[in-house]
Amino acid sequence: MDFTGKTAIVTGASSGIGAATARLLSLRGASLAIVGRNEERLLQVAKQCEEASKQKPLCLLLDLTSDANCEEVVRKTVQTYKRIDILVNCAGKATVTSLFDTTMEVFDELVQLNLRVPYKMTQSCLPYLKKAKGNVVNVFGAQMRVRPGFLPFAMIRDALERFTKAGALELASEGVRMNAVRPGITRTKFLANLNVDDEHMDLAYDTIAQEVPNHQIIEPEEIAKMIVFAASDELPNLNGASLTVDGAASSY
């Protein structure tokens, strides 16, 4: 799969799946705009991309929960590369909360980043995706049993599934595809965001691994391969699909 001549925006590119996707797209020849909120990690990913392709990506250190920043990503990408072919919506986070909490702050934060940002980014990129007959890949969790503390996260996950399917139907008339890649438990910053410290990270993942059928934690590079496949032109009729990579965990 050769992406030479194509331009891709990858959000959430400073770590985990987003970083792995940026590196692989770069290796395959894509021109990149990578977006993240951690400057040190984002610059490290940019360096890795440049080493892989000899082409320096456009680094955008922006908080996408601001509509103006979403529009800035699109503006600077087009200013730099003159086109947008691929949007990978990979930015997201999980936070433990529940109906017993007395405020809506965590809920609103999760909805803003995990649901509203992919919608706004897609909306902002659409004029250029139409010209390129490009595509959108939404990245969000595989279908799993909802655990206490993750109710809003599960609600947003189901909303993103509907966004992908209905969005694909809506955009098909313009030649733009939208698909989802849905990873199972993957080795990312997910646990760090839940305040698991580095000292106990391996133990935490080992414990989680015992709850999935193959007793393995997925590496970000494996998910990146599926994202790059979905973003390619290999299957032009792949549209509205949910491509699950979870070691059969959602089959439980």
PDB file of C-alpha atoms in Angstrom:
ATOM      1  CA  MET A   1       0.000   0.000   0.000  1.00  0.00           C
ATOM      2  CA  ASP A   2       1.617   3.165  -1.267  1.00  0.00           C
ATOM      3  CA  PHE A   3       0.415   6.533   0.069  1.00  0.00           C
ATOM      4  CA  THR A   4       2.826   8.669  -1.935  1.00  0.00           C
ATOM      5  CA  GLY A   5       1.078  11.879  -2.990  1.00  0.00           C
ATOM      6  CA  LYS A   6      -1.584  11.544  -0.303  1.00  0.00           C
ATOM      7  CA  THR A   7      -1.964  13.732   2.777  1.00  0.00           C
ATOM      8  CA  ALA A   8      -3.232  12.377   6.084  1.00  0.00           C
ATOM      9  CA  ILE A   9      -4.219  14.055   9.340  1.00  0.00           C
ATOM     10  CA  VAL A  10      -3.750  11.890  12.441  1.00  0.00           C
ATOM     11  CA  THR A  11      -5.174  13.155  15.725  1.00  0.00           C
ATOM     12  CA  GLY A  12      -4.013  11.753  19.041  1.00  0.00           C
ATOM     13  CA  ALA A  13      -0.640  11.226  17.383  1.00  0.00           C
ATOM     14  CA  SER A  14       1.584  11.881  20.388  1.00  0.00           C
ATOM     15  CA  SER A  15       1.275   8.342  21.784  1.00  0.00           C
ATOM     16  CA  GLY A  16      -0.160   4.864  21.434  1.00  0.00           C
ATOM     17  CA  ILE A  17      -2.221   3.948  18.384  1.00  0.00           C
ATOM     18  CA  GLY A  18      -2.094   7.451  16.900  1.00  0.00           C
ATOM     19  CA  ALA A  19       1.706   7.514  17.070  1.00  0.00           C
ATOM     20  CA  ALA A  20       2.008   4.031  15.552  1.00  0.00           C
ATOM     21  CA  THR A  21      -0.376   5.013  12.758  1.00  0.00           C
ATOM     22  CA  ALA A  22       1.586   8.178  12.000  1.00  0.00           C
ATOM     23  CA  ARG A  23       4.836   6.203  11.782  1.00  0.00           C
ATOM     24  CA  LEU A  24       3.343   3.584   9.456  1.00  0.00           C
ATOM     25  CA  LEU A  25       1.637   6.106   7.162  1.00  0.00           C
ATOM     26  CA  SER A  26       4.888   8.013   6.963  1.00  0.00           C
ATOM     27  CA  LEU A  27       6.779   4.830   6.089  1.00  0.00           C
ATOM     28  CA  ARG A  28       4.251   4.205   3.315  1.00  0.00           C
ATOM     29  CA  GLY A  29       4.913   7.640   1.785  1.00  0.00           C
ATOM     30  CA  ALA A  30       2.072   9.794   3.103  1.00  0.00           C
ATOM     31  CA  SER A  31       2.524  13.480   3.868  1.00  0.00           C
ATOM     32  CA  LEU A  32       1.419  13.949   7.460  1.00  0.00           C
ATOM     33  CA  ALA A  33      -0.152  16.455   9.786  1.00  0.00           C
ATOM     34  CA  ILE A  34       0.088  15.031  13.296  1.00  0.00           C
ATOM     35  CA  VAL A  35      -1.895  16.513  16.155  1.00  0.00           C
ATOM     36  CA  GLY A  36      -1.394  16.065  19.887  1.00  0.00           C
ATOM     37  CA  ARG A  37      -1.325  17.831  23.239  1.00  0.00           C
ATOM     38  CA  ASN A  38       2.010  16.619  24.619  1.00  0.00           C
ATOM     39  CA  GLU A  39       4.811  18.557  22.940  1.00  0.00           C
ATOM     40  CA  GLU A  40       7.702  16.291  23.929  1.00  0.00           C
ATOM     41  CA  ARG A  41       5.990  13.106  22.759  1.00  0.00           C
ATOM     42  CA  LEU A  42       4.630  14.700  19.584  1.00  0.00           C
ATOM     43  CA  LEU A  43       8.084  15.927  18.562  1.00  0.00           C
ATOM     44  CA  GLN A  44       9.506  12.459  19.240  1.00  0.00           C
ATOM     45  CA  VAL A  45       6.888  10.910  16.946  1.00  0.00           C
ATOM     46  CA  ALA A  46       7.677  13.544  14.305  1.00  0.00           C
ATOM     47  CA  LYS A  47      11.358  12.611  14.499  1.00  0.00           C
ATOM     48  CA  GLN A  48      10.524   8.920  14.051  1.00  0.00           C
ATOM     49  CA  CYS A  49       8.328   9.729  11.034  1.00  0.00           C
ATOM     50  CA  GLU A  50      11.084  11.790   9.468  1.00  0.00           C
ATOM     51  CA  GLU A  51      13.605   8.994   9.993  1.00  0.00           C
ATOM     52  CA  ALA A  52      11.207   6.548   8.320  1.00  0.00           C
ATOM     53  CA  SER A  53      10.409   8.658   5.269  1.00  0.00           C
ATOM     54  CA  LYS A  54      12.948  11.506   5.079  1.00  0.00           C
ATOM     55  CA  GLN A  55       9.921  13.798   5.136  1.00  0.00           C
ATOM     56  CA  LYS A  56       9.202  15.973   8.163  1.00  0.00           C
ATOM     57  CA  PRO A  57       5.537  15.945   9.216  1.00  0.00           C
ATOM     58  CA  LEU A  58       3.563  19.030  10.094  1.00  0.00           C
ATOM     59  CA  CYS A  59       3.395  19.073  13.929  1.00  0.00           C
ATOM     60  CA  LEU A  60       0.350  20.746  15.455  1.00  0.00           C
ATOM     61  CA  LEU A  61       0.297  21.092  19.233  1.00  0.00           C
ATOM     62  CA  LEU A  62      -3.386  21.892  19.700  1.00  0.00           C
ATOM     63  CA  ASP A  63      -6.311  21.106  21.989  1.00  0.00           C
ATOM     64  CA  LEU A  64      -9.001  19.915  19.581  1.00  0.00           C
ATOM     65  CA  THR A  65     -11.831  20.501  22.040  1.00  0.00           C
ATOM     66  CA  SER A  66     -11.736  24.051  20.664  1.00  0.00           C
ATOM     67  CA  ASP A  67     -13.598  24.341  17.345  1.00  0.00           C
ATOM     68  CA  ALA A  68     -11.143  27.017  16.254  1.00  0.00           C
ATOM     69  CA  ASN A  69      -8.258  24.588  16.741  1.00  0.00           C
ATOM     70  CA  CYS A  70      -9.965  21.915  14.623  1.00  0.00           C
ATOM     71  CA  GLU A  71     -10.309  24.487  11.860  1.00  0.00           C
ATOM     72  CA  GLU A  72      -6.675  25.517  12.385  1.00  0.00           C
ATOM     73  CA  VAL A  73      -5.538  21.937  11.787  1.00  0.00           C
ATOM     74  CA  VAL A  74      -7.354  21.866   8.465  1.00  0.00           C
ATOM     75  CA  ARG A  75      -6.164  25.337   7.460  1.00  0.00           C
ATOM     76  CA  LYS A  76      -2.496  24.620   8.198  1.00  0.00           C
ATOM     77  CA  THR A  77      -2.624  21.190   6.556  1.00  0.00           C
ATOM     78  CA  VAL A  78      -4.051  22.604   3.339  1.00  0.00           C
ATOM     79  CA  GLN A  79      -1.654  25.541   3.500  1.00  0.00           C
ATOM     80  CA  THR A  80       1.266  23.103   3.739  1.00  0.00           C
ATOM     81  CA  TYR A  81       0.183  20.233   1.470  1.00  0.00           C
ATOM     82  CA  LYS A  82      -2.670  21.715  -0.648  1.00  0.00           C
ATOM     83  CA  ARG A  83      -4.924  18.706  -0.028  1.00  0.00           C
ATOM     84  CA  ILE A  84      -6.397  16.279   2.519  1.00  0.00           C
ATOM     85  CA  ASP A  85      -6.961  12.641   1.549  1.00  0.00           C
ATOM     86  CA  ILE A  86      -7.261  10.891   4.899  1.00  0.00           C
ATOM     87  CA  LEU A  87      -8.472  11.813   8.369  1.00  0.00           C
ATOM     88  CA  VAL A  88      -7.682   9.432  11.228  1.00  0.00           C
ATOM     89  CA  ASN A  89      -9.749  10.367  14.281  1.00  0.00           C
ATOM     90  CA  CYS A  90      -7.642   8.785  17.020  1.00  0.00           C
ATOM     91  CA  ALA A  91      -7.707  11.371  19.829  1.00  0.00           C
ATOM     92  CA  GLY A  92      -9.540  10.177  22.920  1.00  0.00           C
ATOM     93  CA  LYS A  93      -9.343   9.287  26.587  1.00  0.00           C
ATOM     94  CA  ALA A  94     -11.143   7.362  29.301  1.00  0.00           C
ATOM     95  CA  THR A  95     -11.882   8.546  32.811  1.00  0.00           C
ATOM     96  CA  VAL A  96     -13.617   6.687  35.601  1.00  0.00           C
ATOM     97  CA  THR A  97     -16.921   8.262  36.620  1.00  0.00           C
ATOM     98  CA  SER A  98     -20.482   7.164  37.337  1.00  0.00           C
ATOM     99  CA  LEU A  99     -24.077   8.253  37.826  1.00  0.00           C
ATOM    100  CA  PHE A 100     -23.252   8.724  41.507  1.00  0.00           C
ATOM    101  CA  ASP A 101     -20.987  11.667  40.715  1.00  0.00           C
ATOM    102  CA  THR A 102     -22.621  14.977  41.524  1.00  0.00           C
ATOM    103  CA  THR A 103     -21.254  17.032  38.595  1.00  0.00           C
ATOM    104  CA  MET A 104     -21.281  16.736  34.808  1.00  0.00           C
ATOM    105  CA  GLU A 105     -17.679  17.870  34.320  1.00  0.00           C
ATOM    106  CA  VAL A 106     -16.158  14.466  33.523  1.00  0.00           C
ATOM    107  CA  PHE A 107     -19.091  13.463  31.317  1.00  0.00           C
ATOM    108  CA  ASP A 108     -18.883  16.701  29.344  1.00  0.00           C
ATOM    109  CA  GLU A 109     -15.112  16.368  28.968  1.00  0.00           C
ATOM    110  CA  LEU A 110     -15.417  12.831  27.603  1.00  0.00           C
ATOM    111  CA  VAL A 111     -18.179  13.761  25.165  1.00  0.00           C
ATOM    112  CA  GLN A 112     -16.240  16.813  24.006  1.00  0.00           C
ATOM    113  CA  LEU A 113     -13.012  14.984  23.204  1.00  0.00           C
ATOM    114  CA  ASN A 114     -14.202  11.514  22.222  1.00  0.00           C
ATOM    115  CA  LEU A 115     -17.367  12.368  20.273  1.00  0.00           C
ATOM    116  CA  ARG A 116     -17.587  16.030  19.368  1.00  0.00           C
ATOM    117  CA  VAL A 117     -13.986  16.327  18.147  1.00  0.00           C
ATOM    118  CA  PRO A 118     -14.282  13.503  15.531  1.00  0.00           C
ATOM    119  CA  TYR A 119     -17.529  15.052  14.287  1.00  0.00           C
ATOM    120  CA  LYS A 120     -16.031  18.547  14.046  1.00  0.00           C
ATOM    121  CA  MET A 121     -12.791  17.340  12.461  1.00  0.00           C
ATOM    122  CA  THR A 122     -14.731  15.378   9.841  1.00  0.00           C
ATOM    123  CA  GLN A 123     -16.979  18.349   9.164  1.00  0.00           C
ATOM    124  CA  SER A 124     -13.980  20.663   8.776  1.00  0.00           C
ATOM    125  CA  CYS A 125     -12.066  18.291   6.475  1.00  0.00           C
ATOM    126  CA  LEU A 126     -15.029  17.402   4.283  1.00  0.00           C
ATOM    127  CA  PRO A 127     -14.600  20.026   1.518  1.00  0.00           C
ATOM    128  CA  TYR A 128     -11.087  18.680   0.875  1.00  0.00           C
ATOM    129  CA  LEU A 129     -11.999  15.012   1.324  1.00  0.00           C
ATOM    130  CA  LYS A 130     -14.680  15.494  -1.344  1.00  0.00           C
ATOM    131  CA  LYS A 131     -12.133  16.863  -3.799  1.00  0.00           C
ATOM    132  CA  ALA A 132      -9.726  13.986  -3.125  1.00  0.00           C
ATOM    133  CA  LYS A 133     -12.434  11.289  -2.869  1.00  0.00           C
ATOM    134  CA  GLY A 134     -10.762  10.525   0.430  1.00  0.00           C
ATOM    135  CA  ASN A 135     -11.797   8.753   3.591  1.00  0.00           C
ATOM    136  CA  VAL A 136     -12.164   8.939   7.365  1.00  0.00           C
ATOM    137  CA  VAL A 137     -11.093   6.298   9.866  1.00  0.00           C
ATOM    138  CA  ASN A 138     -12.586   6.564  13.343  1.00  0.00           C
ATOM    139  CA  VAL A 139     -10.703   4.735  16.092  1.00  0.00           C
ATOM    140  CA  PHE A 140     -12.607   3.691  19.222  1.00  0.00           C
ATOM    141  CA  GLY A 141     -12.958   0.718  21.509  1.00  0.00           C
ATOM    142  CA  ALA A 142     -14.337  -2.675  20.552  1.00  0.00           C
ATOM    143  CA  GLN A 143     -17.706  -3.727  21.909  1.00  0.00           C
ATOM    144  CA  MET A 144     -17.202  -5.129  25.403  1.00  0.00           C
ATOM    145  CA  ARG A 145     -19.133  -5.636  28.602  1.00  0.00           C
ATOM    146  CA  VAL A 146     -19.677  -2.299  30.361  1.00  0.00           C
ATOM    147  CA  ARG A 147     -17.898  -2.171  33.688  1.00  0.00           C
ATOM    148  CA  PRO A 148     -18.857   0.095  36.598  1.00  0.00           C
ATOM    149  CA  GLY A 149     -17.196   3.482  36.205  1.00  0.00           C
ATOM    150  CA  PHE A 150     -17.171   3.402  32.409  1.00  0.00           C
ATOM    151  CA  LEU A 151     -20.810   4.141  31.580  1.00  0.00           C
ATOM    152  CA  PRO A 152     -20.161   7.436  29.703  1.00  0.00           C
ATOM    153  CA  PHE A 153     -17.245   5.848  27.840  1.00  0.00           C
ATOM    154  CA  ALA A 154     -19.534   3.011  26.684  1.00  0.00           C
ATOM    155  CA  MET A 155     -22.258   5.456  25.646  1.00  0.00           C
ATOM    156  CA  ILE A 156     -19.789   7.434  23.546  1.00  0.00           C
ATOM    157  CA  ARG A 157     -18.409   4.251  21.997  1.00  0.00           C
ATOM    158  CA  ASP A 158     -21.907   3.284  20.825  1.00  0.00           C
ATOM    159  CA  ALA A 159     -22.512   6.808  19.523  1.00  0.00           C
ATOM    160  CA  LEU A 160     -19.281   6.620  17.492  1.00  0.00           C
ATOM    161  CA  GLU A 161     -20.472   3.375  15.944  1.00  0.00           C
ATOM    162  CA  ARG A 162     -23.664   5.112  14.832  1.00  0.00           C
ATOM    163  CA  PHE A 163     -21.651   8.121  13.622  1.00  0.00           C
ATOM    164  CA  THR A 164     -19.511   5.825  11.478  1.00  0.00           C
ATOM    165  CA  LYS A 165     -22.406   3.934   9.918  1.00  0.00           C
ATOM    166  CA  ALA A 166     -24.692   6.925   9.359  1.00  0.00           C
ATOM    167  CA  GLY A 167     -21.764   9.115   8.324  1.00  0.00           C
ATOM    168  CA  ALA A 168     -20.688   6.576   5.713  1.00  0.00           C
ATOM    169  CA  LEU A 169     -24.203   6.548   4.279  1.00  0.00           C
ATOM    170  CA  GLU A 170     -24.346  10.337   4.186  1.00  0.00           C
ATOM    171  CA  LEU A 171     -20.918  10.795   2.573  1.00  0.00           C
ATOM    172  CA  ALA A 172     -21.135   7.978   0.027  1.00  0.00           C
ATOM    173  CA  SER A 173     -22.822  10.206  -2.549  1.00  0.00           C
ATOM    174  CA  GLU A 174     -19.711  12.427  -2.512  1.00  0.00           C
ATOM    175  CA  GLY A 175     -17.297   9.525  -2.936  1.00  0.00           C
ATOM    176  CA  VAL A 176     -15.992   9.831   0.645  1.00  0.00           C
ATOM    177  CA  ARG A 177     -15.713   6.682   2.749  1.00  0.00           C
ATOM    178  CA  MET A 178     -15.920   6.375   6.541  1.00  0.00           C
ATOM    179  CA  ASN A 179     -14.913   3.286   8.488  1.00  0.00           C
ATOM    180  CA  ALA A 180     -14.082   2.412  12.084  1.00  0.00           C
ATOM    181  CA  VAL A 181     -11.179   0.451  13.510  1.00  0.00           C
ATOM    182  CA  ARG A 182     -12.067  -0.877  16.945  1.00  0.00           C
ATOM    183  CA  PRO A 183      -9.210  -2.172  19.088  1.00  0.00           C
ATOM    184  CA  GLY A 184      -9.496  -4.347  22.136  1.00  0.00           C
ATOM    185  CA  ILE A 185      -7.187  -3.873  25.120  1.00  0.00           C
ATOM    186  CA  THR A 186      -4.090  -2.260  23.636  1.00  0.00           C
ATOM    187  CA  ARG A 187      -0.829  -1.155  25.230  1.00  0.00           C
ATOM    188  CA  THR A 188      -1.310   2.638  25.170  1.00  0.00           C
ATOM    189  CA  LYS A 189      -1.490   5.534  27.653  1.00  0.00           C
ATOM    190  CA  PHE A 190      -4.959   4.306  28.664  1.00  0.00           C
ATOM    191  CA  LEU A 191      -3.914   2.979  32.079  1.00  0.00           C
ATOM    192  CA  ALA A 192      -1.681   5.979  32.766  1.00  0.00           C
ATOM    193  CA  ASN A 193      -4.751   8.172  32.270  1.00  0.00           C
ATOM    194  CA  LEU A 194      -6.432   6.073  34.956  1.00  0.00           C
ATOM    195  CA  ASN A 195      -3.555   6.901  37.336  1.00  0.00           C
ATOM    196  CA  VAL A 196      -1.746   3.561  37.107  1.00  0.00           C
ATOM    197  CA  ASP A 197       1.906   4.412  37.717  1.00  0.00           C
ATOM    198  CA  ASP A 198       4.785   3.066  35.610  1.00  0.00           C
ATOM    199  CA  GLU A 199       5.950   0.777  38.415  1.00  0.00           C
ATOM    200  CA  HIS A 200       2.719  -1.206  38.320  1.00  0.00           C
ATOM    201  CA  MET A 201       1.933  -0.927  34.593  1.00  0.00           C
ATOM    202  CA  ASP A 202       3.211  -4.371  33.558  1.00  0.00           C
ATOM    203  CA  LEU A 203       1.390  -6.044  36.439  1.00  0.00           C
ATOM    204  CA  ALA A 204      -1.835  -4.252  35.501  1.00  0.00           C
ATOM    205  CA  TYR A 205      -1.581  -5.364  31.875  1.00  0.00           C
ATOM    206  CA  ASP A 206      -0.710  -8.931  32.896  1.00  0.00           C
ATOM    207  CA  THR A 207      -3.827  -9.010  35.059  1.00  0.00           C
ATOM    208  CA  ILE A 208      -6.028  -7.619  32.273  1.00  0.00           C
ATOM    209  CA  ALA A 209      -4.556 -10.115  29.795  1.00  0.00           C
ATOM    210  CA  GLN A 210      -5.982 -12.989  31.807  1.00  0.00           C
ATOM    211  CA  GLU A 211      -9.497 -11.705  31.025  1.00  0.00           C
ATOM    212  CA  VAL A 212      -9.227 -11.970  27.236  1.00  0.00           C
ATOM    213  CA  PRO A 213      -9.413 -15.241  25.266  1.00  0.00           C
ATOM    214  CA  ASN A 214      -5.821 -15.328  24.006  1.00  0.00           C
ATOM    215  CA  HIS A 215      -4.334 -13.790  27.181  1.00  0.00           C
ATOM    216  CA  GLN A 216      -2.519 -11.164  25.128  1.00  0.00           C
ATOM    217  CA  ILE A 217      -2.424  -7.380  25.170  1.00  0.00           C
ATOM    218  CA  ILE A 218      -2.519  -5.924  21.652  1.00  0.00           C
ATOM    219  CA  GLU A 219       0.365  -3.742  20.537  1.00  0.00           C
ATOM    220  CA  PRO A 220      -0.421  -0.363  18.890  1.00  0.00           C
ATOM    221  CA  GLU A 221       1.469  -1.340  15.731  1.00  0.00           C
ATOM    222  CA  GLU A 222      -1.052  -4.097  15.017  1.00  0.00           C
ATOM    223  CA  ILE A 223      -3.968  -1.661  15.211  1.00  0.00           C
ATOM    224  CA  ALA A 224      -2.038   0.805  13.047  1.00  0.00           C
ATOM    225  CA  LYS A 225      -1.821  -1.816  10.299  1.00  0.00           C
ATOM    226  CA  MET A 226      -5.598  -2.145  10.238  1.00  0.00           C
ATOM    227  CA  ILE A 227      -6.054   1.641  10.218  1.00  0.00           C
ATOM    228  CA  VAL A 228      -3.673   2.007   7.293  1.00  0.00           C
ATOM    229  CA  PHE A 229      -5.474  -0.789   5.454  1.00  0.00           C
ATOM    230  CA  ALA A 230      -8.847   0.920   6.002  1.00  0.00           C
ATOM    231  CA  ALA A 231      -7.383   4.238   4.817  1.00  0.00           C
ATOM    232  CA  SER A 232      -5.927   2.691   1.657  1.00  0.00           C
ATOM    233  CA  ASP A 233      -7.596   2.202  -1.725  1.00  0.00           C
ATOM    234  CA  GLU A 234      -7.275  -1.580  -1.517  1.00  0.00           C
ATOM    235  CA  LEU A 235     -11.026  -2.080  -1.027  1.00  0.00           C
ATOM    236  CA  PRO A 236     -12.898   0.891  -2.521  1.00  0.00           C
ATOM    237  CA  ASN A 237     -16.246  -0.502  -1.338  1.00  0.00           C
ATOM    238  CA  LEU A 238     -15.175  -0.860   2.282  1.00  0.00           C
ATOM    239  CA  ASN A 239     -17.512   1.722   3.781  1.00  0.00           C
ATOM    240  CA  GLY A 240     -19.439   1.976   7.040  1.00  0.00           C
ATOM    241  CA  ALA A 241     -17.511  -0.987   8.436  1.00  0.00           C
ATOM    242  CA  SER A 242     -16.454  -1.680  12.011  1.00  0.00           C
ATOM    243  CA  LEU A 243     -13.145  -3.508  11.816  1.00  0.00           C
ATOM    244  CA  THR A 244     -12.587  -5.108  15.205  1.00  0.00           C
ATOM    245  CA  VAL A 245      -9.161  -6.231  16.371  1.00  0.00           C
ATOM    246  CA  ASP A 246      -9.584  -7.619  19.873  1.00  0.00           C
ATOM    247  CA  GLY A 247      -8.487 -11.253  19.974  1.00  0.00           C
ATOM    248  CA  ALA A 248     -12.151 -12.365  20.074  1.00  0.00           C
ATOM    249  CA  ALA A 249     -12.724 -10.542  23.381  1.00  0.00           C
ATOM    250  CA  SER A 250     -16.023  -9.076  22.142  1.00  0.00           C
ATOM    251  CA  SER A 251     -17.220 -12.602  21.389  1.00  0.00           C
ATOM    252  CA  TYR A 252     -17.550 -13.323  25.122  1.00  0.00           C
TER     253      TYR A 252
END
